[in-house]
XYZ file of C-alpha atoms in Angstrom:
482
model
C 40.711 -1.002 9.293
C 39.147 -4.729 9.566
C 41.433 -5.340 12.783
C 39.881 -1.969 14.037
C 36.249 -2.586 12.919
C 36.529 -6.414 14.809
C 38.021 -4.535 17.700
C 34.272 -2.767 17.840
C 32.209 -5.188 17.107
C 33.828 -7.278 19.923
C 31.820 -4.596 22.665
C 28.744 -5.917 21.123
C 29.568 -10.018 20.633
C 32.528 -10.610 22.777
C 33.829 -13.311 20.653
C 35.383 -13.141 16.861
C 33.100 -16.289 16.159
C 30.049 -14.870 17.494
C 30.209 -11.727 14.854
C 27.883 -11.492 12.210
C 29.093 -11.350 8.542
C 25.914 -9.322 7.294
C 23.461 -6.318 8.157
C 20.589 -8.887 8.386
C 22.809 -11.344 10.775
C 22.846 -8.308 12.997
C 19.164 -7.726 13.117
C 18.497 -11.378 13.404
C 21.071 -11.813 16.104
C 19.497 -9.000 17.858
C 15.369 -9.804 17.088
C 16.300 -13.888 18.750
C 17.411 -11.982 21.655
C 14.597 -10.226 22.062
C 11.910 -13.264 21.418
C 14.078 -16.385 22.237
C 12.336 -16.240 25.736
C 8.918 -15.153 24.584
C 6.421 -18.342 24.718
C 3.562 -16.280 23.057
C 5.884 -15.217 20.693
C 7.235 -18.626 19.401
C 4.485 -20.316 19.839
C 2.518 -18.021 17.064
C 5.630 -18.821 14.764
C 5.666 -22.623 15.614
C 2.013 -22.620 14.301
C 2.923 -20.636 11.236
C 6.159 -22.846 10.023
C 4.482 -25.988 7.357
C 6.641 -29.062 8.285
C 4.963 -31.230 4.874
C 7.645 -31.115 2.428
C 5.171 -30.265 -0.648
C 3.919 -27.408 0.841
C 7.600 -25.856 1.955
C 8.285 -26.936 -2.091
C 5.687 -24.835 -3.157
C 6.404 -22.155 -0.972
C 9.902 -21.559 -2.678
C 8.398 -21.665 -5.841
C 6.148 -18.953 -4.972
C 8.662 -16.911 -4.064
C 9.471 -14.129 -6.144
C 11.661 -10.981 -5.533
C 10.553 -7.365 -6.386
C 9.315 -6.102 -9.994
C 12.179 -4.651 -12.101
C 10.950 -3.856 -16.022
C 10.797 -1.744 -18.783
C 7.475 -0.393 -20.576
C 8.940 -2.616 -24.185
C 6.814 0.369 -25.762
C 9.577 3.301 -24.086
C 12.748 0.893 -24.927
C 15.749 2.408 -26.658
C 14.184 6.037 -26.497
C 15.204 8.615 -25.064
C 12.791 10.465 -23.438
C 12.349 14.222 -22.021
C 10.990 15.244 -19.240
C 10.342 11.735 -16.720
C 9.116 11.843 -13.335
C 10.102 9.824 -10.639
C 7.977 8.143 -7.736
C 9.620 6.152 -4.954
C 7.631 4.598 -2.259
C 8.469 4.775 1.187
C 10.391 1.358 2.643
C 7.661 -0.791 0.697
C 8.288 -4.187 2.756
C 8.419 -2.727 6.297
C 4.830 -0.993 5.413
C 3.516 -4.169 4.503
C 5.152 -6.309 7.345
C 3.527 -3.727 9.777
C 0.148 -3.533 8.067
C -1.097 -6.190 6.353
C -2.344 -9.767 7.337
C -0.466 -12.795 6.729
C -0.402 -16.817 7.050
C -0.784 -17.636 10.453
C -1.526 -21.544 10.493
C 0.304 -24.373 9.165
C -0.918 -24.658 5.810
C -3.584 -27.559 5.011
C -5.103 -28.855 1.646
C -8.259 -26.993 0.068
C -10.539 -27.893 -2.607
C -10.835 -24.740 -4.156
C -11.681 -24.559 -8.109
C -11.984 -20.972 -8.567
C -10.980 -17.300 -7.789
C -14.774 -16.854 -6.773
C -14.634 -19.808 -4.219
C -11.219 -17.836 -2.256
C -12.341 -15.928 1.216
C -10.615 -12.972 2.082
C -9.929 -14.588 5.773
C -7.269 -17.367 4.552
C -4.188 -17.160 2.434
C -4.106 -19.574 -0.318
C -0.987 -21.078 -1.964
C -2.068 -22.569 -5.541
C -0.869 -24.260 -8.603
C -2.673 -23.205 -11.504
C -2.431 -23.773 -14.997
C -3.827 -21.048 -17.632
C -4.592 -21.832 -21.021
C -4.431 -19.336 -23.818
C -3.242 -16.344 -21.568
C -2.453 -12.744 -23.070
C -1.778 -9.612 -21.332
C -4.571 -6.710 -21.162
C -1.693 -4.497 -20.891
C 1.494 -2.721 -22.492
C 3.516 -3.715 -19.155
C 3.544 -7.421 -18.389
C 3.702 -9.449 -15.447
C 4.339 -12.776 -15.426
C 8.182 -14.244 -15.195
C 8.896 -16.694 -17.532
C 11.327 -18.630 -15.243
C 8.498 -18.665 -12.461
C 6.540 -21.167 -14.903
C 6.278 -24.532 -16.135
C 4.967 -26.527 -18.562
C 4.765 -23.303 -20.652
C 4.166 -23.461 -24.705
C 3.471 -21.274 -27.748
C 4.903 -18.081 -25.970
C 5.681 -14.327 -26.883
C 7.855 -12.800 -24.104
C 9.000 -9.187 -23.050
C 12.854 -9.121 -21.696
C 11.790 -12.611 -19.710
C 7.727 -11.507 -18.961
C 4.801 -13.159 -20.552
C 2.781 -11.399 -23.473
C 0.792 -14.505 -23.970
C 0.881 -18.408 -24.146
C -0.795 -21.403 -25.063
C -0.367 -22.695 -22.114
C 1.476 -22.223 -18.909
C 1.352 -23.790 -14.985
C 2.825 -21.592 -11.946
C 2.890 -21.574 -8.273
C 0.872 -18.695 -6.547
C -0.179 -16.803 -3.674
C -3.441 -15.967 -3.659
C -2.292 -12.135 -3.740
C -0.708 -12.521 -7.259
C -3.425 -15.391 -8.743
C -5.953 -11.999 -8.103
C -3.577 -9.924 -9.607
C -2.681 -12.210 -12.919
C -6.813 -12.707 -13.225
C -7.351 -9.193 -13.370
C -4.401 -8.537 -15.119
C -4.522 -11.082 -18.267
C -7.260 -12.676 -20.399
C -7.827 -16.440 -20.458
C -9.865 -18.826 -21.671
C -9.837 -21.151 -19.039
C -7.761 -21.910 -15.834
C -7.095 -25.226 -13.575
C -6.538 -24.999 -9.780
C -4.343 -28.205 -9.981
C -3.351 -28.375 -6.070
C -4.408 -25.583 -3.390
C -3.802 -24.799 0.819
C -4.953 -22.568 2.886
C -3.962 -21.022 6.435
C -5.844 -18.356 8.432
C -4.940 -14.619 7.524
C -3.591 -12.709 10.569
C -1.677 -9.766 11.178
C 1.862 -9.997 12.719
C 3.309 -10.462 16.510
C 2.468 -7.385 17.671
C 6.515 -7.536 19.267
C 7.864 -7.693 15.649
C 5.637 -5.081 14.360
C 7.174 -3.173 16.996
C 10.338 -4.515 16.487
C 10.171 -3.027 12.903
C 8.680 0.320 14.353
C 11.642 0.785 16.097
C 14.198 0.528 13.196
C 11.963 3.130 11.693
C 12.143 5.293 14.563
C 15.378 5.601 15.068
C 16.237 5.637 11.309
C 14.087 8.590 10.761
C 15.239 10.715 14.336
C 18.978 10.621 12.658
C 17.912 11.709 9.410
C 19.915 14.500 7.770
C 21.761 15.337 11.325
C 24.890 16.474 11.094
C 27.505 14.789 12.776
C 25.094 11.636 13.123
C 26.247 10.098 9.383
C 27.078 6.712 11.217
C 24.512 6.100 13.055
C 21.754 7.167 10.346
C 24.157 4.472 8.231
C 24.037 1.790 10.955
C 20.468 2.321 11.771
C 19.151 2.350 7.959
C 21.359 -0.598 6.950
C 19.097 -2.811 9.717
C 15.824 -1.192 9.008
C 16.470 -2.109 5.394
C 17.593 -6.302 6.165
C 14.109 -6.782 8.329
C 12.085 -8.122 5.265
C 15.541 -10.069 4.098
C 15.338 -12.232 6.987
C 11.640 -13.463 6.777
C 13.384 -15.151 3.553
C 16.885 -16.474 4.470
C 16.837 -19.644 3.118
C 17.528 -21.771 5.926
C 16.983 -25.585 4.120
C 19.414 -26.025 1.230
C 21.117 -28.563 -0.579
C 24.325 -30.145 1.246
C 27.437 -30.324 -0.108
C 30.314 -32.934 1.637
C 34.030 -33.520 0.488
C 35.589 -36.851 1.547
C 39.538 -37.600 0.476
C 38.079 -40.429 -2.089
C 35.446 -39.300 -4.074
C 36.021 -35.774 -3.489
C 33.149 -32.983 -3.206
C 29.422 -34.760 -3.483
C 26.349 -32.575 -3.901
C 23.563 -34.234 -1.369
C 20.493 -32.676 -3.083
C 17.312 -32.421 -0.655
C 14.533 -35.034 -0.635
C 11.290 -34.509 0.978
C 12.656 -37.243 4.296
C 15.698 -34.620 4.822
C 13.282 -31.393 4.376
C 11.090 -32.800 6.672
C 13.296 -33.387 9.091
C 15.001 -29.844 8.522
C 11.306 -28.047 9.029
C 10.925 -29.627 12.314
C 14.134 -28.307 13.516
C 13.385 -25.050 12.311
C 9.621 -24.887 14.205
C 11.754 -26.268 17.056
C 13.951 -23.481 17.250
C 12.726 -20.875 14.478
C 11.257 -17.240 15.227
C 10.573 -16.123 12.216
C 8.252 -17.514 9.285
C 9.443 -17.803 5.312
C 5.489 -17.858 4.485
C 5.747 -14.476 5.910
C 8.754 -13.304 3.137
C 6.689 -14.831 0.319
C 3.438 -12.507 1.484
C 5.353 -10.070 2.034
C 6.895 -9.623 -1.772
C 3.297 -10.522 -3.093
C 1.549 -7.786 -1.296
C 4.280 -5.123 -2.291
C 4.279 -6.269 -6.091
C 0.688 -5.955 -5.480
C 1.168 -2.496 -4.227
C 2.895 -1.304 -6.586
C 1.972 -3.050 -10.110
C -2.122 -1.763 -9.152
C -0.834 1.898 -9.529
C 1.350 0.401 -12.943
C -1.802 -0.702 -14.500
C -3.964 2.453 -14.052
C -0.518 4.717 -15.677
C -0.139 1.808 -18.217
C 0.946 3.820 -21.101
C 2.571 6.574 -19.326
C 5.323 3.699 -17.171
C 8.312 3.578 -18.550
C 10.092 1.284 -16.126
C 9.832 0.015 -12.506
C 12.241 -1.263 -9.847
C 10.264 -2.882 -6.722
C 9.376 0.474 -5.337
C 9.719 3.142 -7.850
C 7.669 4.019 -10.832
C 8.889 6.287 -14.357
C 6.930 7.938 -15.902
C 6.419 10.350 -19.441
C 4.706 13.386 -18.880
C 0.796 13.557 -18.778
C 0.323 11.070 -16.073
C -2.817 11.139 -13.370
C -0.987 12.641 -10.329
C -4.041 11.750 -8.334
C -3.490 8.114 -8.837
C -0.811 8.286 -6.130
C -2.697 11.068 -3.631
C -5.313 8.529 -3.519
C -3.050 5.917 -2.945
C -1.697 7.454 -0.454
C -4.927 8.634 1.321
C -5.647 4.374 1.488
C -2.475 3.919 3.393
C -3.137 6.860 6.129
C -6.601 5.131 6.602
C -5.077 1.583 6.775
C -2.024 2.478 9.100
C -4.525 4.406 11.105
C -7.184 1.260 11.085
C -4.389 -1.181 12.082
C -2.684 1.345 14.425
C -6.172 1.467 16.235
C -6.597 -2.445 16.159
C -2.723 -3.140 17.491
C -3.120 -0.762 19.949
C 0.249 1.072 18.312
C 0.805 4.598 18.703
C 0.343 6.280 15.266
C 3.232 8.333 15.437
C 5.433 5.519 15.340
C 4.146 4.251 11.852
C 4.825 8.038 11.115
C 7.786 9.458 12.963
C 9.403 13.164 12.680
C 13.047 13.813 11.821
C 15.075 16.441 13.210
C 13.506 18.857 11.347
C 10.077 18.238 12.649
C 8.984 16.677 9.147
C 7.092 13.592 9.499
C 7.587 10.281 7.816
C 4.686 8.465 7.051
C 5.571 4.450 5.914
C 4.118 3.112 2.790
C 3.821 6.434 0.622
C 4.479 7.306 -2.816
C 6.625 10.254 -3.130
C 7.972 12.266 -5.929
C 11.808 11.773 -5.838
C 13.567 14.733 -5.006
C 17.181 16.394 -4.577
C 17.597 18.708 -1.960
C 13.705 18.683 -1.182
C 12.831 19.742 -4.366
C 11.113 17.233 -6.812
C 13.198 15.844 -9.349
C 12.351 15.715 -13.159
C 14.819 14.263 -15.351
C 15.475 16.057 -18.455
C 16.092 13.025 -20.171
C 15.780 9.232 -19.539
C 16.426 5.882 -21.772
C 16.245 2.529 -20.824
C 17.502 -0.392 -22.618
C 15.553 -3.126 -20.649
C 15.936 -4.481 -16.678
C 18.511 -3.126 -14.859
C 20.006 -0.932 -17.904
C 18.877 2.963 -17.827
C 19.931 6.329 -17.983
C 19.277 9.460 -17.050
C 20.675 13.623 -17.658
C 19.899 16.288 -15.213
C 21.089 19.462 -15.291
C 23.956 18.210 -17.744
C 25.013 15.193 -15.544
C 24.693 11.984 -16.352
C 23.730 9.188 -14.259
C 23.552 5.035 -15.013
C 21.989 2.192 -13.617
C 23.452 -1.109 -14.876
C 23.441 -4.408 -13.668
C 27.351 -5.292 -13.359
C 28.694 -1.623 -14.239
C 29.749 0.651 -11.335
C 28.149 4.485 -11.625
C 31.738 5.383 -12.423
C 30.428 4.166 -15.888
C 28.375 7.272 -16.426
C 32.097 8.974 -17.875
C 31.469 6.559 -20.810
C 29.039 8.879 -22.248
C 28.868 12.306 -24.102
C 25.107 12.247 -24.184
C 22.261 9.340 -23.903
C 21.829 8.239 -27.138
C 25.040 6.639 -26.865
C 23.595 4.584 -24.328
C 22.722 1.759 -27.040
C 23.352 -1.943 -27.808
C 27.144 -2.453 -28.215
C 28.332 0.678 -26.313
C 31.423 -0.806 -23.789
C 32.440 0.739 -20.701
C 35.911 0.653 -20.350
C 37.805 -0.662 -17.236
C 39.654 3.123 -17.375
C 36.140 4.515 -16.622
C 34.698 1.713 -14.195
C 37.467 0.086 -12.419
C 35.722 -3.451 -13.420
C 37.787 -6.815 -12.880
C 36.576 -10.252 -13.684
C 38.245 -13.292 -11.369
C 40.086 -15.875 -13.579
C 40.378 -19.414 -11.916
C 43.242 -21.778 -12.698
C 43.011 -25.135 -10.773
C 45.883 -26.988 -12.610
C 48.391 -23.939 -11.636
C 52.091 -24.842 -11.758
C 54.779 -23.742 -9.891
C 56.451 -20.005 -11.034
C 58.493 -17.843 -9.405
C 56.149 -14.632 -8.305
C 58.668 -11.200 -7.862
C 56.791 -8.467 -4.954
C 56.825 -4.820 -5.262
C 60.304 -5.096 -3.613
C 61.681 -7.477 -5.845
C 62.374 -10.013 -3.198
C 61.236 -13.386 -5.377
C 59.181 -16.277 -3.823
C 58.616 -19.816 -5.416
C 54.684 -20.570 -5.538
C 53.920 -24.217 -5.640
C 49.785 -23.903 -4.533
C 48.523 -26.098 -6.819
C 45.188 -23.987 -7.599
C 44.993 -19.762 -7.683
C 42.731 -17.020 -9.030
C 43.652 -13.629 -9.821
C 41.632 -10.090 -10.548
C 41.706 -9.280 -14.255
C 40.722 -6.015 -15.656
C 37.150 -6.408 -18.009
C 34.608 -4.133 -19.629
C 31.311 -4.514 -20.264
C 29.130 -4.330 -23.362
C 25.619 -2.771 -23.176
C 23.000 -5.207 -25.120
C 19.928 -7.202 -25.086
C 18.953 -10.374 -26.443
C 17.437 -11.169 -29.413
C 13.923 -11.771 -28.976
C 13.722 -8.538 -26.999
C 15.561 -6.455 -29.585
C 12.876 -8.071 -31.927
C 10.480 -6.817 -30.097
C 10.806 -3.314 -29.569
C 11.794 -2.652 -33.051
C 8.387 -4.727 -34.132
């Protein structure tokens, strides 16, 4: 199969070498063809890439992925009856839509939220001082601060604190104000760079993944290509954040392997190789994952008590929610796709393409989750924190857990069994766990055939069989039985 599958790729890269070992190596191989040769083009990303070392530092901290959590007050309870919202390829919409650094970032004396204008991105380090959460969800991640003391948290989100300091985009520092009470905040350090929208050829770029994702939806016979085409529609936003400047690592035959951690001479010289020869942004990946958090953790706040977990682009929820929350949500992204659409001089059908059905696809929307086309209520639901729920419809049982294949589902008879200390067997989820051994001595290894060879490698690993035992840590277990 892998000699075949090389075979194939070779019509598209000619050389083994020259093959790309990811779904977001292939888009990126194929957006640099496209732009390599565009002036315009890499000249708006050499002016976007920050070459200061501090500012690419603060960057990374800044970064944060998508929002996975439970509602603590919905924990280890099962629940009838949940609804399901998913929104439509979240980071596309955004990457297409909204506004984003466009200038090498420079030092600003800003002291407050008031003093921020809506025309420049802002990349701060603040420090709060007793903070607590207005809300039953909370938002914060622990491991994004520092300096932080006198703490309550929920599964690794801030309640409250004495004190805490962490790196922000001016997206989330909104977001966290309006979100949490304080009695006082410090800007310690602050930048700013202009607020514009996107190339207009990777908007398009994106548009076209979207396209052609959507025309091969649900044709028969076009499974592949719906497969091919989705996988790169869905690695665009991954490459804005590749992390191109890491920490070396070198082996030499005396001191054997060295870790070369980064200092700010080395990062400097790695940004101006990458505005040499970049054509693509990481400022843009960091706005990007602010502005869909924002997205979605606005609608989170006004269901508050009705969440009962998230997972970057979907939202749970108990009966008796405000359904128009999301129609008017939606209603704002027509008029902004149509406003931008207008002002890129981008048809509108491409932000909202028909399948092969003649059903359009608007990006960006919140839709009820459905099977079949029909909306999908879950008959029952339980969640045990991040990563760890479980759901029943119509009799079958379905899992989400970090680590344990779906296979694990077989584990249960019914959801309350999905509780701390509940193990899913290998039997059930085909699980191994690799074992290293790098003092290995030499044994005589019998194949399937019984022919016998002598091994003398001096390290190995091999794939054991494991399970996997369903439970949360203390202060967390603490806290939803509080």
């Amino acid at each position: 199969v892998v000699y075949e599958y090389i075979k194939m790729e070779l019509n598209t890269y000619n050389t083994v070498d020259k093959i790309p070992i990811t779904s977001t190596g292939k888009v990126r191989k194929e957006l640099q063809k496209l732009v390599m040769r565009d002036m315009k083009y890499r000249r708006i990303v050499r002016d976007s890439i920050n070459t200061r070392p501090s500012v690419y530092n603060m960057l990374v901290e800044a970064f944060a992925g998508g929002y996975t959590h439970a509602n603590y007050m919905w924990s280890d309870e099962v629940i009838n009856n949940v609804d399901s919202y998913d929104e439509t390829s979240a980071y596309p919409y955004v990457l297409v839509t909204h506004r984003f650094p466009s200038k090498i970032f420079t030092e600003a004396r800003i002291d407050s939220l008031e003093q921020m204008s809506d025309r420049y991105a802002y990349l701060i380090r603040v420090t709060f001082y007793n903070i607590r959460c207005k809300y039953y969800n909370n938002f914060i991640s622990a491991s994004k601060c520092n300096n932080i003391t006198g703490y309550r948290l929920d599964n690794g989100r801030v309640i409250r604190a004495d004190e805490l300091s962490i790196t922000l985009t001016d997206v989330d520092f909104r977001f966290i104000c309006d979100t949490y009470d304080y009695d006082s905040y410090t800007i310690t350090r602050c930048f700013e760079s202009l607020y514009n929208y996107l190339p207009d050829k990777y908007i398009n770029f994106i548009l076209d993944k979207y396209v052609n994702k959507t025309k091969f939806k649900g044709v028969k016979g076009k499974e592949i290509e719906y497969a091919l085409e989705k996988g790169k529609f869905n690695s665009i936003y991954g490459m804005t954040v590749t992390k191109m400047i890491r920490d070396e690592v070198s082996y030499s035959n005396e001191e054997g392997w060295l870790e070369q951690p980064l200092n700010d001479t080395r990062i400097f010289e790695k940004l101006m190789e990458e505005q040499r020869k970049s054509f693509l942004s990481f400022a843009w990946g960091v706005w990007c994952t602010a502005y869909a958090r924002d997205n979605l953790l606005r609608r989170v706040v006004a269901l508050d008590d009705h969440v009962v977990y998230c997972d970057t682009d979907s939202i749970k929820l108990v009966q008796g929610y405000d359904k128009s929350i999301f129609e008017k949500y939606n209603e704002s992204v027509e008029k902004k796709i149509k406003f931008v659409s207008n002002l890129l001089h981008i048809p509108y059908d491409r932000y909202c393409p028909a399948d092969s059905k003649g059903r359009t696809h608007l990006l960006g929307v919140f839709e009820c989750e459905t099977d079949a086309g029909r909306s999908v209520t879950y008959d029952k639901f339980i969640t045990q924190g991040a990563k760890k729920y479980a759901v029943e419809k119509d009799g079958n049982i379905e899992i989400t857990v970090s680590g344990v294949p779906k296979s694990g589902a077989k584990c249960l008879h019914n959801l309350e069994e999905f509780r701390d200390d509940l193990v899913f067997d290998y039997k059930y989820t085909n699980k191994n766990t690799l074992m290293y051994n790098d003092h290995q001595a030499p044994f005589d290894l019998v194949d399937y055939n019984g022919v016998k060879y002598r091994v003398t490698d001096k390290s190995g690993v091999c794939l054991l069989p494991t399970t996997y035992k369903l439970g949360k840590a203390m202060d967390y277990a603490l806290l939803i039985t509080d």
